PDB file of C-alpha atoms in Angstrom:
ATOM      1  CA  LEU A  18     -18.320 -13.173  11.119  1.00 77.00           C
ATOM      2  CA  PRO A  19     -21.541 -12.373  12.979  1.00 82.00           C
ATOM      3  CA  GLY A  20     -20.844 -11.589  16.619  1.00 86.00           C
ATOM      4  CA  ALA A  21     -17.048 -11.768  16.271  1.00 89.00           C
ATOM      5  CA  ASP A  22     -14.653  -8.880  16.893  1.00 91.00           C
ATOM      6  CA  GLU A  23     -12.164  -8.367  14.054  1.00 90.00           C
ATOM      7  CA  ASN A  24      -9.713  -6.751  16.463  1.00 89.00           C
ATOM      8  CA  LEU A  25      -9.533  -9.680  18.925  1.00 92.00           C
ATOM      9  CA  GLN A  26      -6.795 -12.238  18.310  1.00 92.00           C
ATOM     10  CA  LYS A  27      -8.934 -14.929  19.950  1.00 92.00           C
ATOM     11  CA  ASP A  28     -11.873 -14.419  17.570  1.00 93.00           C
ATOM     12  CA  MET A  29      -9.754 -14.121  14.447  1.00 92.00           C
ATOM     13  CA  THR A  30      -7.752 -17.246  15.347  1.00 93.00           C
ATOM     14  CA  LEU A  31     -11.057 -19.164  15.284  1.00 93.00           C
ATOM     15  CA  PHE A  32     -11.790 -17.652  11.871  1.00 92.00           C
ATOM     16  CA  ILE A  33      -8.408 -18.777  10.533  1.00 93.00           C
ATOM     17  CA  LYS A  34      -9.003 -22.257  11.959  1.00 94.00           C
ATOM     18  CA  ALA A  35     -12.361 -22.434  10.171  1.00 94.00           C
ATOM     19  CA  CYS A  36     -10.716 -21.385   6.886  1.00 93.00           C
ATOM     20  CA  ASP A  37      -8.096 -24.117   7.303  1.00 94.00           C
ATOM     21  CA  GLU A  38     -10.790 -26.732   7.927  1.00 96.00           C
ATOM     22  CA  VAL A  39     -12.640 -25.712   4.743  1.00 96.00           C
ATOM     23  CA  LYS A  40      -9.377 -25.812   2.799  1.00 95.00           C
ATOM     24  CA  GLU A  41      -8.525 -29.306   4.036  1.00 96.00           C
ATOM     25  CA  ALA A  42     -12.059 -30.699   3.579  1.00 97.00           C
ATOM     26  CA  PHE A  43     -12.416 -29.559  -0.031  1.00 97.00           C
ATOM     27  CA  GLY A  44      -8.772 -29.361  -1.149  1.00 96.00           C
ATOM     28  CA  SER A  45      -9.356 -25.765  -2.127  1.00 96.00           C
ATOM     29  CA  THR A  46      -7.987 -22.284  -1.678  1.00 94.00           C
ATOM     30  CA  VAL A  47      -9.899 -20.112   0.780  1.00 94.00           C
ATOM     31  CA  CYS A  48      -9.828 -16.373   0.111  1.00 93.00           C
ATOM     32  CA  GLY A  49     -10.966 -14.035   2.852  1.00 90.00           C
ATOM     33  CA  VAL A  50     -12.060 -10.593   1.623  1.00 90.00           C
ATOM     34  CA  HIS A  51     -11.622  -7.774   4.119  1.00 87.00           C
ATOM     35  CA  HIS A  52     -11.757  -3.990   4.197  1.00 83.00           C
ATOM     36  CA  THR A  53      -8.964  -1.504   4.766  1.00 81.00           C
ATOM     37  CA  SER A  54      -9.007   1.398   7.168  1.00 74.00           C
ATOM     38  CA  ARG A  55      -9.148   5.055   6.097  1.00 67.00           C
ATOM     39  CA  GLN A  56      -5.343   4.998   6.281  1.00 62.00           C
ATOM     40  CA  GLY A  57      -5.205   2.143   3.776  1.00 69.00           C
ATOM     41  CA  ASN A  58      -4.041  -0.526   6.239  1.00 74.00           C
ATOM     42  CA  LEU A  59      -5.671  -3.926   6.715  1.00 81.00           C
ATOM     43  CA  ARG A  60      -8.273  -3.645   9.451  1.00 84.00           C
ATOM     44  CA  GLY A  61      -8.427  -5.938  12.459  1.00 85.00           C
ATOM     45  CA  SER A  62      -6.090  -8.288  14.276  1.00 88.00           C
ATOM     46  CA  THR A  63      -2.525  -8.967  13.166  1.00 87.00           C
ATOM     47  CA  VAL A  64      -3.535 -12.647  13.024  1.00 89.00           C
ATOM     48  CA  PHE A  65      -4.526 -11.998   9.400  1.00 86.00           C
ATOM     49  CA  ASP A  66      -1.013 -10.895   8.469  1.00 85.00           C
ATOM     50  CA  GLY A  67       0.715 -13.732  10.299  1.00 87.00           C
ATOM     51  CA  ALA A  68      -1.525 -16.655   9.320  1.00 89.00           C
ATOM     52  CA  ALA A  69      -2.277 -15.806   5.700  1.00 89.00           C
ATOM     53  CA  ASP A  70      -0.363 -17.545   2.915  1.00 92.00           C
ATOM     54  CA  PHE A  71      -0.806 -14.420   0.827  1.00 92.00           C
ATOM     55  CA  LEU A  72      -2.059 -10.857   1.242  1.00 91.00           C
ATOM     56  CA  LEU A  73      -3.258  -9.050  -1.874  1.00 91.00           C
ATOM     57  CA  SER A  74      -4.589  -5.506  -1.810  1.00 88.00           C
ATOM     58  CA  VAL A  75      -6.983  -4.240  -4.482  1.00 88.00           C
ATOM     59  CA  SER A  76      -7.431  -0.501  -4.942  1.00 84.00           C
ATOM     60  CA  ARG A  77      -9.195   1.704  -7.476  1.00 80.00           C
ATOM     61  CA  GLU A  78     -10.113   5.351  -7.336  1.00 75.00           C
ATOM     62  CA  GLU A  79     -13.780   6.168  -7.686  1.00 68.00           C
ATOM     63  CA  GLY A  80     -14.702   6.694 -11.332  1.00 68.00           C
ATOM     64  CA  SER A  81     -11.425   5.302 -12.685  1.00 75.00           C
ATOM     65  CA  GLU A  82     -11.327   2.283 -15.017  1.00 78.00           C
ATOM     66  CA  ILE A  83      -7.772   1.447 -13.938  1.00 85.00           C
ATOM     67  CA  GLY A  84      -7.007  -0.109 -10.556  1.00 86.00           C
ATOM     68  CA  GLN A  85      -4.091  -1.906  -8.913  1.00 88.00           C
ATOM     69  CA  LEU A  86      -3.539  -5.353  -7.440  1.00 90.00           C
ATOM     70  CA  HIS A  87      -0.559  -5.329  -5.062  1.00 89.00           C
ATOM     71  CA  ALA A  88       1.058  -8.476  -3.641  1.00 90.00           C
ATOM     72  CA  LYS A  89       1.961  -7.428  -0.128  1.00 87.00           C
ATOM     73  CA  LYS A  90       2.843 -10.944   1.021  1.00 90.00           C
ATOM     74  CA  ILE A  91       3.179 -14.346  -0.662  1.00 92.00           C
ATOM     75  CA  LYS A  92       4.786 -17.112   1.395  1.00 91.00           C
ATOM     76  CA  ALA A  93       5.744 -19.434  -1.444  1.00 90.00           C
ATOM     77  CA  ALA A  94       6.562 -16.975  -4.248  1.00 92.00           C
ATOM     78  CA  GLU A  95       7.930 -13.546  -5.009  1.00 91.00           C
ATOM     79  CA  ASP A  96       5.900 -10.686  -3.573  1.00 89.00           C
ATOM     80  CA  GLY A  97       6.068  -6.900  -3.616  1.00 86.00           C
ATOM     81  CA  TRP A  98       4.819  -6.661  -7.208  1.00 87.00           C
ATOM     82  CA  THR A  99       1.917  -4.572  -8.512  1.00 88.00           C
ATOM     83  CA  GLN A 100      -0.341  -5.421 -11.455  1.00 90.00           C
ATOM     84  CA  ASN A 101      -2.667  -2.843 -12.969  1.00 90.00           C
ATOM     85  CA  PHE A 102      -6.098  -3.984 -14.058  1.00 92.00           C
ATOM     86  CA  LYS A 103      -8.837  -2.440 -16.178  1.00 90.00           C
ATOM     87  CA  LEU A 104     -12.569  -2.843 -15.713  1.00 87.00           C
ATOM     88  CA  ARG A 105     -14.408  -4.026 -18.799  1.00 86.00           C
ATOM     89  CA  LYS A 106     -18.199  -4.348 -19.021  1.00 86.00           C
ATOM     90  CA  ILE A 107     -19.446  -7.686 -20.339  1.00 88.00           C
ATOM     91  CA  ASP A 108     -22.894  -8.938 -21.318  1.00 90.00           C
ATOM     92  CA  LEU A 109     -23.989 -11.895 -19.190  1.00 89.00           C
ATOM     93  CA  GLY A 110     -26.163 -13.189 -22.014  1.00 89.00           C
ATOM     94  CA  ASP A 111     -29.295 -13.699 -19.957  1.00 90.00           C
ATOM     95  CA  ILE A 112     -32.820 -12.788 -21.003  1.00 91.00           C
ATOM     96  CA  ALA A 113     -32.828  -9.751 -18.702  1.00 88.00           C
ATOM     97  CA  GLY A 114     -29.828  -8.243 -20.494  1.00 88.00           C
ATOM     98  CA  ASN A 115     -27.741  -7.965 -17.338  1.00 91.00           C
ATOM     99  CA  THR A 116     -24.123  -6.856 -17.499  1.00 91.00           C
ATOM    100  CA  SER A 117     -21.172  -7.149 -15.138  1.00 91.00           C
ATOM    101  CA  LEU A 118     -17.703  -5.692 -14.736  1.00 85.00           C
ATOM    102  CA  PHE A 119     -14.707  -7.888 -15.459  1.00 86.00           C
ATOM    103  CA  ALA A 120     -11.199  -7.009 -14.253  1.00 88.00           C
ATOM    104  CA  GLU A 121      -8.459  -7.867 -16.737  1.00 92.00           C
ATOM    105  CA  PRO A 122      -4.690  -7.219 -16.530  1.00 92.00           C
ATOM    106  CA  THR A 123      -3.487  -4.146 -18.387  1.00 90.00           C
ATOM    107  CA  ASP A 124      -0.271  -2.282 -19.071  1.00 86.00           C
ATOM    108  CA  GLU A 125      -2.141   1.016 -18.996  1.00 80.00           C
ATOM    109  CA  GLN A 126      -1.063   3.353 -16.233  1.00 73.00           C
ATOM    110  CA  ILE A 127      -3.206   5.312 -13.827  1.00 66.00           C
ATOM    111  CA  GLU A 128      -3.239   8.806 -15.260  1.00 59.00           C
ATOM    112  CA  ASP A 129      -4.834  10.583 -12.319  1.00 49.00           C
ATOM    113  CA  LYS A 130      -2.282  13.041 -11.005  1.00 51.00           C
ATOM    114  CA  GLU A 131      -2.631  15.830  -8.503  1.00 51.00           C
ATOM    115  CA  GLU A 132      -1.070  19.243  -8.971  1.00 47.00           C
ATOM    116  CA  GLY A 133       2.663  19.313  -9.526  1.00 53.00           C
ATOM    117  CA  GLY A 134       2.785  15.878 -11.174  1.00 72.00           C
ATOM    118  CA  TRP A 135       2.448  13.969  -7.890  1.00 84.00           C
ATOM    119  CA  PRO A 136       0.428  10.729  -7.738  1.00 85.00           C
ATOM    120  CA  SER A 137      -3.128  10.988  -6.455  1.00 83.00           C
ATOM    121  CA  LYS A 138      -3.685  11.105  -2.699  1.00 81.00           C
ATOM    122  CA  PRO A 139      -4.651   7.402  -2.307  1.00 83.00           C
ATOM    123  CA  VAL A 140      -1.454   6.387  -4.123  1.00 86.00           C
ATOM    124  CA  CYS A 141       0.568   8.725  -1.901  1.00 89.00           C
ATOM    125  CA  GLN A 142      -0.961   7.005   1.131  1.00 87.00           C
ATOM    126  CA  GLU A 143       0.019   3.623  -0.358  1.00 89.00           C
ATOM    127  CA  ILE A 144       3.608   4.857  -0.535  1.00 93.00           C
ATOM    128  CA  VAL A 145       3.485   6.047   3.083  1.00 93.00           C
ATOM    129  CA  ASN A 146       2.083   2.629   4.079  1.00 92.00           C
ATOM    130  CA  ALA A 147       4.938   0.919   2.234  1.00 93.00           C
ATOM    131  CA  ILE A 148       7.472   3.089   4.096  1.00 95.00           C
ATOM    132  CA  ARG A 149       5.838   2.029   7.380  1.00 93.00           C
ATOM    133  CA  ASP A 150       5.937  -1.648   6.361  1.00 93.00           C
ATOM    134  CA  ALA A 151       9.607  -1.380   5.396  1.00 93.00           C
ATOM    135  CA  TRP A 152      10.461   0.023   8.843  1.00 94.00           C
ATOM    136  CA  SER A 153       8.475  -2.670  10.679  1.00 93.00           C
ATOM    137  CA  THR A 154      10.095  -5.499   8.686  1.00 91.00           C
ATOM    138  CA  GLY A 155      13.645  -4.320   9.374  1.00 92.00           C
ATOM    139  CA  ARG A 156      14.455  -2.849   5.952  1.00 92.00           C
ATOM    140  CA  PRO A 157      13.713   0.868   6.346  1.00 95.00           C
ATOM    141  CA  TRP A 158      13.760   2.918   3.179  1.00 95.00           C
ATOM    142  CA  SER A 159      16.304   5.714   2.940  1.00 94.00           C
ATOM    143  CA  ASN A 160      16.301   8.992   1.022  1.00 91.00           C
ATOM    144  CA  HIS A 161      20.095   8.894   0.623  1.00 89.00           C
ATOM    145  CA  HIS A 162      21.782   7.670  -2.558  1.00 84.00           C
ATOM    146  CA  HIS A 163      24.099   5.302  -0.685  1.00 85.00           C
ATOM    147  CA  ALA A 164      21.050   3.153   0.161  1.00 87.00           C
ATOM    148  CA  ARG A 165      20.998   1.957  -3.465  1.00 86.00           C
ATOM    149  CA  LYS A 166      23.687  -0.580  -2.536  1.00 84.00           C
ATOM    150  CA  ASP A 167      21.466  -2.536  -0.162  1.00 86.00           C
ATOM    151  CA  GLY A 168      18.167  -1.918  -1.965  1.00 90.00           C
ATOM    152  CA  ARG A 169      16.729   0.578   0.512  1.00 92.00           C
ATOM    153  CA  TYR A 170      16.676   3.658  -1.707  1.00 93.00           C
ATOM    154  CA  ALA A 171      13.158   5.094  -1.383  1.00 94.00           C
ATOM    155  CA  MET A 172      13.010   6.729  -4.794  1.00 92.00           C
ATOM    156  CA  LEU A 173      13.936   3.457  -6.511  1.00 91.00           C
ATOM    157  CA  HIS A 174      11.027   1.657  -4.806  1.00 92.00           C
ATOM    158  CA  MET A 175       8.653   4.505  -5.686  1.00 92.00           C
ATOM    159  CA  ASN A 176       9.682   4.300  -9.342  1.00 89.00           C
ATOM    160  CA  GLN A 177       9.446   0.520  -9.629  1.00 87.00           C
ATOM    161  CA  ARG A 178       6.122   0.122  -7.838  1.00 88.00           C
ATOM    162  CA  TRP A 179       4.242   3.328  -8.682  1.00 88.00           C
ATOM    163  CA  GLY A 180       6.066   4.780 -11.672  1.00 86.00           C
ATOM    164  CA  VAL A 181       7.158   7.922  -9.788  1.00 89.00           C
ATOM    165  CA  ASP A 182      10.271   9.435 -11.358  1.00 87.00           C
ATOM    166  CA  GLU A 183      13.247   9.987  -9.084  1.00 87.00           C
ATOM    167  CA  ARG A 184      13.022  13.778  -9.052  1.00 86.00           C
ATOM    168  CA  THR A 185       9.331  13.778  -8.111  1.00 89.00           C
ATOM    169  CA  GLY A 186       9.950  11.073  -5.527  1.00 91.00           C
ATOM    170  CA  ALA A 187      12.682  13.147  -3.911  1.00 90.00           C
ATOM    171  CA  GLN A 188      10.341  16.157  -3.777  1.00 89.00           C
ATOM    172  CA  MET A 189       7.638  14.055  -2.134  1.00 91.00           C
ATOM    173  CA  ILE A 190       9.966  12.664   0.526  1.00 93.00           C
ATOM    174  CA  GLU A 191      11.401  16.128   1.239  1.00 90.00           C
ATOM    175  CA  ALA A 192       7.906  17.596   1.587  1.00 88.00           C
ATOM    176  CA  TRP A 193       6.766  14.831   3.935  1.00 91.00           C
ATOM    177  CA  LEU A 194       9.878  15.261   6.059  1.00 91.00           C
ATOM    178  CA  THR A 195       9.257  19.012   6.244  1.00 86.00           C
ATOM    179  CA  ASN A 196       5.577  18.648   7.081  1.00 84.00           C
ATOM    180  CA  GLY A 197       5.835  15.983   9.762  1.00 87.00           C
ATOM    181  CA  ILE A 198       4.588  12.959   7.820  1.00 91.00           C
ATOM    182  CA  LEU A 199       8.020  11.300   7.968  1.00 93.00           C
ATOM    183  CA  GLU A 200      11.255  11.559   9.898  1.00 93.00           C
ATOM    184  CA  VAL A 201      14.750  10.175   9.436  1.00 93.00           C
ATOM    185  CA  ALA A 202      15.411   8.035  12.507  1.00 93.00           C
ATOM    186  CA  LEU A 203      18.086   5.697  13.836  1.00 92.00           C
ATOM    187  CA  PHE A 204      16.869   2.140  13.226  1.00 92.00           C
ATOM    188  CA  ASP A 205      19.821   0.079  14.492  1.00 89.00           C
ATOM    189  CA  PRO A 206      22.205   1.693  17.021  1.00 90.00           C
ATOM    190  CA  ARG A 207      24.696  -1.124  16.498  1.00 90.00           C
ATOM    191  CA  THR A 208      25.097  -0.657  12.760  1.00 88.00           C
ATOM    192  CA  LYS A 209      24.101   3.036  12.764  1.00 88.00           C
ATOM    193  CA  MET A 210      21.465   2.224  10.134  1.00 90.00           C
ATOM    194  CA  ARG A 211      19.089   5.131   9.617  1.00 92.00           C
ATOM    195  CA  GLY A 212      15.895   5.224   7.615  1.00 94.00           C
ATOM    196  CA  LEU A 213      12.511   6.798   7.004  1.00 96.00           C
ATOM    197  CA  ARG A 214       9.912   6.347   9.729  1.00 94.00           C
ATOM    198  CA  VAL A 215       6.239   7.315   9.432  1.00 93.00           C
ATOM    199  CA  LEU A 216       4.952   9.793  12.015  1.00 91.00           C
ATOM    200  CA  ASN A 217       1.522  10.583  10.567  1.00 87.00           C
ATOM    201  CA  ASN A 218      -0.751   9.260   7.840  1.00 81.00           C
ATOM    202  CA  LEU A 219      -1.787  11.633   5.088  1.00 77.00           C
ATOM    203  CA  TYR A 220      -5.441  11.085   5.967  1.00 62.00           C
ATOM    204  CA  ASP A 221      -4.775  12.121   9.579  1.00 57.00           C
ATOM    205  CA  ALA A 222      -4.205  15.643   8.260  1.00 47.00           C
ATOM    206  CA  GLN A 223      -7.399  16.055   6.239  1.00 43.00           C
ATOM    207  CA  SER A 224      -8.311  19.305   7.955  1.00 35.00           C
ATOM    208  CA  MET A 225      -4.905  20.852   7.296  1.00 39.00           C
ATOM    209  CA  PRO A 226      -4.189  23.032   4.249  1.00 38.00           C
ATOM    210  CA  LYS A 227      -3.177  20.923   1.254  1.00 42.00           C
ATOM    211  CA  GLN A 228       0.465  21.959   1.246  1.00 41.00           C
ATOM    212  CA  LYS A 229       0.819  20.881   4.874  1.00 40.00           C
ATOM    213  CA  TRP A 230       0.550  17.192   3.990  1.00 42.00           C
ATOM    214  CA  TYR A 231       1.031  17.145   0.278  1.00 47.00           C
ATOM    215  CA  GLU A 232       3.039  19.902  -1.342  1.00 44.00           C
ATOM    216  CA  LYS A 233       6.465  21.232  -0.619  1.00 42.00           C
ATOM    217  CA  ASP A 234       6.311  24.506   1.328  1.00 43.00           C
ATOM    218  CA  ASP A 235       7.322  27.606  -0.648  1.00 40.00           C
TER     219      ASP A 235
END
């Protein structure tokens, strides 16, 4: 996109139009590859979110063989799922002896854990991003057990999508509430629905002591 501004709706609408023209001309799928911000959100205009038929995020910690593919949005099929993948080196078979990395689905889990059995910091930020998305789409997660009935129970989502056990999930939510990452807010005055709302990203607090954003205060 030379000369275009990723943050301008006007410029990104032209990009989407160009993708559609390629798709129609060749009868093909057009995949746009974009970067995320330091907070883990998709960079640029919201045109991407609205116009895309699907949004898939790919993440892998530096040095790890295991990464994750997460289906954030799929218009014509079920979304919200996460598939782990493993990098495998393959020989390209050329005379130069070049190799490449191939990503294949795996049932292996990401073993990287921070102190106290919590997921690694990038995974924690993914969870915070998911809490933000849930609020913005009208289905805010809740840390109360009664939210199980309508599928808003935060710890259930954390277990299904990231393998965080309920006890650890409850500790994480409590710590983030205490340290100003989250708050419990009134979402719908009419129905009195309350839920978790994001106040700060974990990466916004990089200069703070670790327990301020991550661990439960003693």
